[in-house]
Amino acid sequence: DAGVIQSPRHEVTEMGQEVTLRCKPISGHNSLFWYRQTMMRGLELLIYFNNNVPIDDSGMPEDRFSAKMPNASFSTLKIQPSEPRDSAVYFCASSRRGAESYNEQFFGPGTRLTVL
Amino acid sequence: GENVEQHPSTLSVQEGDSAVIKCTYSDSASNYFPWYKQELGKRPQLIIDIRSNVGEKKDQRIAVTLNKTAKHFSLHITETQPEDSAVYFCAASDTGGFKTIFGAGTRLFVKA
């Protein structure tokens, strides 16, 4: 298995531009998570999906952030318009929620976003 | 809201010594406590986890302990090696591992 796949790995954009980050979870996993990591705020959970349905988006910082999961193998995190303070590493993670309930989250390699 | 506090933020030990990282959590509903290791420029990876019905778990040089009454859990690394140098995150989550709250991380330096 290729693991969680994220694209792009690096993104440099100018303030005000739209940014779209992409994630492909591990096949067979039914839960997907988006995290943001910065030196100041650490690792923050932004939103998570179960069976493609958003369960909790309380971590999404502002209305400029939106996330979708149109099918089991793809999710996007969009920032529109982007601002310099959005610069961070964005991780996607997936897990398989089953009867056992306690399931490891597998992280993707992350997207390093720089907003100038 | 839910919170996980982690100490220390930085830890420097001599190779061969032990390292201990401590976390406390606020949500009584938390019942799954994973620990992740993140090397520089890489993704977090699970190294060990513990469930609320277990007080201690060990995997070679790594052990975790959990005190549900006090809402404390700790990571113990024995016989540290330079390759243990990384940032370690504790986390607490509810049943199903959905809402996972991470600690701020501990940067561990192991000096050769």
Tab-separated table of C-alpha atoms in Angstrom, chain B:
chain	number	residue	atom	x	y	z
B	1	GLY	CA	-12.878	22.488	25.875
B	2	GLU	CA	-10.740	19.398	25.771
B	3	ASN	CA	-7.079	19.929	26.447
B	4	VAL	CA	-3.899	17.852	26.625
B	5	GLU	CA	-0.893	19.292	28.416
B	6	GLN	CA	2.545	17.852	27.780
B	7	HIS	CA	5.805	18.326	29.693
B	8	PRO	CA	8.608	19.029	29.260
B	9	SER	CA	8.686	20.934	25.990
B	10	THR	CA	12.372	20.104	25.553
B	11	LEU	CA	14.357	17.224	27.002
B	12	SER	CA	18.046	16.552	26.611
B	13	VAL	CA	19.552	13.280	27.821
B	14	GLN	CA	22.815	11.412	27.465
B	15	GLU	CA	22.817	8.307	25.328
B	16	GLY	CA	21.910	5.325	27.477
B	17	ASP	CA	19.905	7.339	29.971
B	18	SER	CA	16.132	7.172	30.341
B	19	ALA	CA	13.673	9.799	29.158
B	20	VAL	CA	10.224	10.434	30.589
B	21	ILE	CA	7.511	12.581	29.036
B	22	LYS	CA	4.312	13.331	30.922
B	23	CYS	CA	0.852	14.330	29.773
B	24	THR	CA	-2.416	15.238	31.416
B	25	TYR	CA	-5.833	15.397	29.793
B	26	SER	CA	-9.068	17.094	30.712
B	27	ASP	CA	-11.826	15.123	28.991
B	28	SER	CA	-13.077	12.272	31.180
B	29	ALA	CA	-14.498	10.602	28.078
B	30	SER	CA	-11.012	10.052	26.657
B	31	ASN	CA	-10.181	6.381	26.559
B	32	TYR	CA	-7.465	5.972	23.951
B	33	PHE	CA	-3.985	7.479	24.329
B	34	PRO	CA	-1.558	7.184	21.410
B	35	TRP	CA	2.004	8.476	21.282
B	36	TYR	CA	3.518	9.702	18.032
B	37	LYS	CA	7.121	10.318	17.050
B	38	GLN	CA	7.933	12.956	14.465
B	39	GLU	CA	11.412	13.194	13.040
B	40	LEU	CA	12.560	16.454	11.501
B	41	GLY	CA	10.722	17.163	8.278
B	42	LYS	CA	8.700	13.965	8.430
B	43	ARG	CA	5.207	12.895	9.340
B	44	PRO	CA	4.070	11.837	12.833
B	45	GLN	CA	4.126	8.075	13.270
B	46	LEU	CA	2.518	6.012	15.993
B	47	ILE	CA	5.032	4.361	18.299
B	48	ILE	CA	2.807	3.007	21.054
B	49	ASP	CA	-0.700	3.426	22.404
B	50	ILE	CA	-2.680	2.510	25.477
B	51	ARG	CA	-6.350	2.043	26.169
B	52	SER	CA	-8.196	3.087	29.271
B	53	ASN	CA	-8.688	-0.446	30.545
B	54	VAL	CA	-4.916	-0.950	30.758
B	55	GLY	CA	-2.544	0.665	33.240
B	56	GLU	CA	0.759	-0.049	31.544
B	57	LYS	CA	2.072	-1.268	28.223
B	58	LYS	CA	5.607	-2.022	27.111
B	59	ASP	CA	7.254	-2.509	23.744
B	60	GLN	CA	10.990	-3.135	23.937
B	61	ARG	CA	12.577	0.113	25.153
B	62	ILE	CA	9.319	2.041	25.216
B	63	ALA	CA	6.641	1.905	27.898
B	64	VAL	CA	3.512	3.894	28.613
B	65	THR	CA	1.620	4.205	31.858
B	66	LEU	CA	-1.886	5.517	32.432
B	67	ASN	CA	-3.563	6.777	35.576
B	68	LYS	CA	-7.189	7.392	34.663
B	69	THR	CA	-8.116	8.682	38.093
B	70	ALA	CA	-5.517	11.416	37.918
B	71	LYS	CA	-5.877	11.800	34.131
B	72	HIS	CA	-2.140	11.354	33.681
B	73	PHE	CA	-0.212	9.263	31.184
B	74	SER	CA	3.491	9.015	30.536
B	75	LEU	CA	5.989	7.760	27.986
B	76	HIS	CA	9.183	6.116	29.205
B	77	ILE	CA	12.125	5.456	26.901
B	78	THR	CA	14.988	3.434	28.370
B	79	GLU	CA	18.539	3.074	27.054
B	80	THR	CA	18.075	6.054	24.766
B	81	GLN	CA	19.917	6.162	21.462
B	82	PRO	CA	20.710	9.089	19.140
B	83	GLU	CA	18.043	7.879	16.714
B	84	ASP	CA	15.450	8.470	19.443
B	85	SER	CA	16.002	12.202	18.915
B	86	ALA	CA	12.709	13.600	17.597
B	87	VAL	CA	9.552	15.384	18.684
B	88	TYR	CA	7.141	13.195	20.639
B	89	PHE	CA	3.434	13.942	20.839
B	90	CYS	CA	0.964	12.492	23.262
B	91	ALA	CA	-2.712	12.491	22.387
B	92	ALA	CA	-6.062	11.658	23.883
B	93	SER	CA	-9.126	10.599	22.005
B	94	ASP	CA	-12.647	9.440	22.520
B	95	THR	CA	-14.050	6.075	21.586
B	96	GLY	CA	-13.420	5.477	17.923
B	97	GLY	CA	-10.328	7.618	17.853
B	98	PHE	CA	-12.204	10.438	16.232
B	99	LYS	CA	-11.637	13.628	18.119
B	100	THR	CA	-7.932	13.321	18.856
B	101	ILE	CA	-6.397	16.148	20.846
B	102	PHE	CA	-2.614	16.367	20.682
B	103	GLY	CA	-0.214	17.692	23.267
B	104	ALA	CA	2.178	20.463	22.264
B	105	GLY	CA	5.052	18.047	21.783
B	106	THR	CA	8.382	17.320	23.474
B	107	ARG	CA	11.600	17.796	21.582
B	108	LEU	CA	13.960	15.043	22.730
B	109	PHE	CA	17.694	15.344	22.167
B	110	VAL	CA	19.841	12.297	22.821
B	111	LYS	CA	23.507	13.225	23.025
B	112	ALA	CA	26.014	10.636	21.925
